[in-house]
Amino acid sequence: MKTAHASSEPWDEAIVREAIEKICADALAHFDRERLWNAHPSDEWARDGDTTLYWGATAVIWALDRLRREGAIGSGGNFAEMLPLLLDRNRTGFAQMIPYLGMDTSQASFLVGDVGVLLLWMRLAPDAETADALHARISANLALPALELMWGIPGTMLACKFAHEMTGERRWRQLFLLQAEKLLAELEETPEGPMWTQELYLSRFRFLGLVHGLAGNMLALLSGFEWLDGSRQESIRDAISRTLTATAVHGVDGVNWRADGLVTSEPRLVQICHGAPGMIVAFADERVSTPELRALLCEAGDLVWHTGPLAKGSNLCHGTAGNGYALLKLHALTQDGIWLERARHFAMSAIARWRETQAQHGSGRYSLWTGDAGLAAYLWDCISGEPHFPTLDVF
């Protein structure tokens, strides 16, 4: 795991607010109503005009609207008329891509497919037809492999939770519970505790992390935890405690987890998608916390801190902002101010890295999970000290 130089600049809320405003203003200035946003050279698999919630226009529009609603910026732009174009292009691109990954073309994906676009539509211009279309797309996943948060049921469970928050309709809770039953039915007992096996990208994995594995699946279940009965809640608590304890790898600087539970090599990634940061983001939750688990997650936080800002960038998925969210989560869990101090140190380092990258490429990185919009969301949460991980905790 390559790390970047930490910023020596102390926390300064005025600098942080200015960075948020500049990131959002830059995104608005470079938006084209036909071409959307250009892909960044660092996002090697993305293409200009991408529409996904992961690294496309849907996500950037959502982030701008979210920051506007939170009062971080004055205007997030007016994108409601772009929704039909986003949906059409997303469905066309998804249909072309999905067969190459060995998945069913009817797969509903929250972060990559049209589920994210439909949910944005419900946020910006709600109507019954869009809600019905979203419900139908999510229902299709019940007949397909559970997979993981990016492509399968855990992601569409989150979508149900967000749709319920927007509408209050009972059907979203019912659909969430159907998916939860399917997901829990595929939880396997292994020598290292309960895990899921993913059949993904034409291979088999037993991923542990947030985007592709156990942590993301459990986070989805925790999003609707109050909807589950007591026995289901207790089985989830037990599975989390046993598996995290058994799979933790202790080192000099703290605790980490392997990406894949099927391999025995030492863990090398310390980022949101694989490794300690994602485990903390998923499991720093008072509802499943025990003294032992809390101590384990704090050791993982020590590793995140000692690893320092990441050379891959200032973004969420594999950058400093994502790792910073782990520190914010520990602050919320423990109320220990050291974690907020560390999170804010990461914020200043991420701003410095963002400046360098923008100067190097001459443009911003117009993406949520891998780009500047995710950084802006993180910086805003560092001001309040309250972690709301974009598209996982809030929509």
Coordinates of N, CA, C and O in Angstrom, one line a residue, residues 28-102:
L28 N -19.7 21.9 -11.5 CA -20.8 22.6 -12.2 C -20.2 23.3 -13.5 O -20.9 23.3 -14.6
A29 N -19.0 23.9 -13.4 CA -18.5 24.6 -14.6 C -18.1 23.6 -15.7 O -18.1 24.0 -16.9
H30 N -17.8 22.4 -15.4 CA -17.3 21.5 -16.4 C -18.4 20.5 -16.9 O -18.1 19.5 -17.6
F31 N -19.6 20.7 -16.4 CA -20.7 19.8 -16.9 C -21.2 20.2 -18.2 O -21.4 21.4 -18.6
D32 N -21.4 19.2 -19.1 CA -22.0 19.4 -20.4 C -23.3 18.6 -20.5 O -23.3 17.4 -20.2
R33 N -24.3 19.2 -21.0 CA -25.6 18.5 -20.9 C -25.8 17.4 -21.9 O -26.7 16.6 -21.9
E34 N -24.8 17.3 -22.8 CA -24.8 16.2 -23.8 C -23.7 15.2 -23.4 O -24.0 14.0 -23.4
R35 N -22.5 15.7 -23.1 CA -21.4 14.8 -22.9 C -21.3 14.4 -21.4 O -20.5 13.6 -21.0
L36 N -22.0 15.1 -20.5 CA -22.0 15.0 -19.1 C -20.6 15.4 -18.6 O -20.2 16.5 -18.8
W37 N -19.8 14.5 -17.9 CA -18.5 14.8 -17.4 C -17.5 13.9 -18.1 O -17.8 12.7 -18.4
N38 N -16.3 14.4 -18.3 CA -15.2 13.6 -18.8 C -14.6 12.7 -17.7 O -14.6 13.0 -16.5
A39 N -14.2 11.5 -18.1 CA -13.6 10.6 -17.2 C -12.2 11.1 -16.9 O -11.6 11.8 -17.7
H40 N -11.7 10.7 -15.7 CA -10.3 11.1 -15.3 C -9.3 10.1 -15.7 O -9.6 8.9 -15.7
P41 N -8.1 10.5 -16.0 CA -7.1 9.5 -16.4 C -6.8 8.5 -15.3 O -6.4 7.3 -15.7
S42 N -7.0 8.8 -14.1 CA -6.8 7.8 -13.0 C -7.8 6.8 -12.9 O -7.6 5.7 -12.3
D43 N -9.0 7.0 -13.5 CA -10.1 6.0 -13.5 C -10.0 5.3 -14.9 O -10.7 5.5 -15.8
E44 N -9.1 4.3 -14.9 CA -8.7 3.7 -16.2 C -9.9 2.9 -16.8 O -9.8 2.7 -18.1
W45 N -10.8 2.4 -16.1 CA -11.9 1.7 -16.7 C -13.1 2.5 -17.0 O -14.0 2.1 -17.7
A46 N -13.1 3.8 -16.5 CA -14.3 4.6 -16.8 C -14.2 5.3 -18.2 O -13.1 5.4 -18.8
R47 N -15.3 5.7 -18.7 CA -15.4 6.3 -20.0 C -16.0 7.7 -19.9 O -16.8 7.9 -19.0
D48 N -15.7 8.6 -20.8 CA -16.4 9.9 -20.8 C -17.9 9.7 -20.8 O -18.4 8.8 -21.5
G49 N -18.6 10.5 -20.0 CA -20.0 10.4 -20.0 C -20.6 9.3 -19.2 O -21.8 8.9 -19.3
D50 N -19.8 8.6 -18.3 CA -20.3 7.6 -17.5 C -21.5 8.0 -16.7 O -21.5 9.2 -16.2
T51 N -22.4 7.2 -16.4 CA -23.7 7.6 -15.7 C -23.8 6.9 -14.4 O -24.8 7.1 -13.7
T52 N -22.9 6.0 -13.9 CA -23.2 5.2 -12.8 C -23.1 6.0 -11.5 O -22.6 7.1 -11.4
L53 N -23.6 5.4 -10.4 CA -23.5 5.9 -9.1 C -22.1 5.8 -8.5 O -21.8 6.5 -7.6
Y54 N -21.4 4.9 -9.0 CA -20.0 4.6 -8.5 C -19.1 5.8 -9.0 O -18.5 6.4 -8.1
W55 N -18.9 5.9 -10.3 CA -18.0 7.0 -10.7 C -18.5 7.8 -11.9 O -17.7 8.3 -12.7
G56 N -19.8 7.9 -12.0 CA -20.4 8.6 -13.1 C -21.2 9.8 -12.7 O -21.2 10.3 -11.6
A57 N -22.0 10.3 -13.7 CA -22.8 11.6 -13.5 C -23.8 11.5 -12.5 O -24.1 12.4 -11.8
T58 N -24.5 10.3 -12.3 CA -25.5 10.1 -11.3 C -25.0 10.5 -10.0 O -25.6 11.2 -9.2
A59 N -23.8 10.0 -9.7 CA -23.2 10.2 -8.4 C -22.8 11.7 -8.1 O -23.0 12.2 -7.0
V60 N -22.2 12.3 -9.1 CA -21.8 13.7 -9.0 C -23.1 14.6 -8.7 O -23.1 15.5 -7.9
I61 N -24.1 14.3 -9.5 CA -25.4 15.1 -9.4 C -25.9 14.9 -8.0 O -26.4 15.8 -7.3
W62 N -25.9 13.6 -7.5 CA -26.4 13.3 -6.2 C -25.6 14.1 -5.1 O -26.2 14.7 -4.2
A63 N -24.3 14.1 -5.2 CA -23.4 14.7 -4.3 C -23.7 16.2 -4.2 O -23.7 16.8 -3.1
L64 N -23.8 16.8 -5.4 CA -24.1 18.3 -5.4 C -25.4 18.6 -4.8 O -25.5 19.6 -4.0
D65 N -26.4 17.8 -5.0 CA -27.7 18.0 -4.4 C -27.7 17.8 -2.9 O -28.2 18.5 -2.1
R66 N -27.0 16.7 -2.5 CA -26.8 16.4 -1.0 C -26.1 17.6 -0.3 O -26.6 18.0 0.8
L67 N -25.0 18.1 -0.9 CA -24.3 19.2 -0.2 C -25.1 20.4 -0.2 O -25.1 21.2 0.7
R68 N -26.0 20.7 -1.2 CA -26.9 21.8 -1.2 C -27.9 21.6 -0.1 O -28.2 22.6 0.6
R69 N -28.5 20.5 0.0 CA -29.5 20.2 1.0 C -28.9 20.4 2.4 O -29.6 20.8 3.4
E70 N -27.6 20.0 2.6 CA -27.0 20.2 3.9 C -26.5 21.6 4.2 O -26.1 21.9 5.3
G71 N -26.6 22.5 3.2 CA -26.2 23.8 3.4 C -24.7 24.1 3.2 O -24.2 25.1 3.6
A72 N -24.0 23.1 2.6 CA -22.6 23.2 2.4 C -22.3 24.1 1.2 O -21.2 24.8 1.2
I73 N -23.2 24.2 0.3 CA -23.0 25.0 -0.9 C -24.4 25.7 -1.2 O -25.4 25.2 -0.7
G74 N -24.3 26.8 -1.9 CA -25.5 27.6 -2.2 C -26.4 27.0 -3.2 O -27.6 27.0 -3.1
S75 N -25.8 26.4 -4.3 CA -26.6 25.8 -5.4 C -25.9 24.6 -5.9 O -24.7 24.5 -6.0
G76 N -26.7 23.5 -6.1 CA -26.2 22.3 -6.6 C -26.5 22.1 -8.1 O -26.3 21.0 -8.6
G77 N -27.0 23.1 -8.7 CA -27.4 23.0 -10.1 C -28.8 22.4 -10.3 O -29.4 21.9 -9.3
N78 N -29.4 22.5 -11.5 CA -30.7 22.0 -11.8 C -30.6 20.9 -12.8 O -30.3 21.1 -14.0
F79 N -30.7 19.6 -12.3 CA -30.4 18.5 -13.2 C -31.6 17.6 -13.4 O -31.5 16.5 -14.0
A80 N -32.8 18.0 -13.0 CA -34.0 17.1 -13.1 C -34.3 16.8 -14.6 O -34.6 15.6 -14.9
E81 N -34.1 17.7 -15.5 CA -34.4 17.4 -16.9 C -33.4 16.4 -17.5 O -33.6 15.9 -18.6
M82 N -32.3 16.2 -16.8 CA -31.3 15.2 -17.3 C -31.6 13.8 -17.0 O -30.9 12.9 -17.5
L83 N -32.5 13.5 -16.1 CA -32.8 12.2 -15.6 C -33.2 11.2 -16.7 O -32.6 10.1 -16.7
P84 N -34.0 11.5 -17.7 CA -34.3 10.5 -18.8 C -33.0 10.1 -19.5 O -32.9 9.0 -19.9
L85 N -32.2 11.1 -19.8 CA -30.9 10.8 -20.5 C -30.0 9.9 -19.7 O -29.5 8.9 -20.2
L86 N -29.9 10.2 -18.4 CA -29.1 9.4 -17.5 C -29.6 7.9 -17.5 O -28.8 7.0 -17.6
L87 N -30.9 7.8 -17.4 CA -31.5 6.4 -17.3 C -31.2 5.6 -18.6 O -30.8 4.5 -18.6
D88 N -31.5 6.3 -19.7 CA -31.4 5.6 -21.0 C -29.9 5.2 -21.3 O -29.6 4.1 -21.7
R89 N -29.0 6.1 -21.0 CA -27.6 5.8 -21.3 C -27.1 4.7 -20.3 O -26.2 3.9 -20.6
N90 N -27.5 4.8 -19.0 CA -27.1 3.8 -18.1 C -27.5 2.4 -18.5 O -26.8 1.4 -18.5
R91 N -28.8 2.3 -18.9 CA -29.3 1.0 -19.3 C -28.6 0.4 -20.5 O -28.3 -0.8 -20.6
T92 N -28.3 1.3 -21.5 CA -27.6 0.9 -22.7 C -26.2 0.4 -22.3 O -25.7 -0.7 -22.7
G93 N -25.5 1.2 -21.5 CA -24.1 0.8 -21.1 C -24.1 -0.4 -20.3 O -23.2 -1.3 -20.5
F94 N -25.0 -0.6 -19.4 CA -25.0 -1.8 -18.5 C -25.3 -3.0 -19.3 O -24.7 -4.1 -19.1
A95 N -26.2 -3.0 -20.2 CA -26.5 -4.1 -21.1 C -25.3 -4.6 -21.9 O -25.1 -5.7 -22.2
Q96 N -24.5 -3.6 -22.3 CA -23.3 -3.9 -23.1 C -22.2 -4.5 -22.2 O -21.4 -5.4 -22.7
M97 N -22.1 -4.1 -21.0 CA -21.0 -4.5 -20.1 C -21.3 -5.8 -19.4 O -20.3 -6.6 -19.3
I98 N -22.5 -6.0 -18.9 CA -22.7 -7.1 -17.9 C -22.4 -8.5 -18.5 O -21.9 -9.3 -17.7
P99 N -22.6 -8.8 -19.7 CA -22.3 -10.2 -20.2 C -20.8 -10.5 -20.1 O -20.4 -11.7 -19.8
Y100 N -20.0 -9.5 -20.2 CA -18.5 -9.8 -20.2 C -18.1 -10.1 -18.7 O -17.0 -10.6 -18.5
L101 N -18.9 -9.8 -17.8 CA -18.6 -10.1 -16.4 C -19.2 -11.4 -15.9 O -19.0 -11.8 -14.8
G102 N -19.9 -12.1 -16.8 CA -20.4 -13.4 -16.5 C -21.7 -13.3 -15.7 O -22.0 -14.3 -15.0

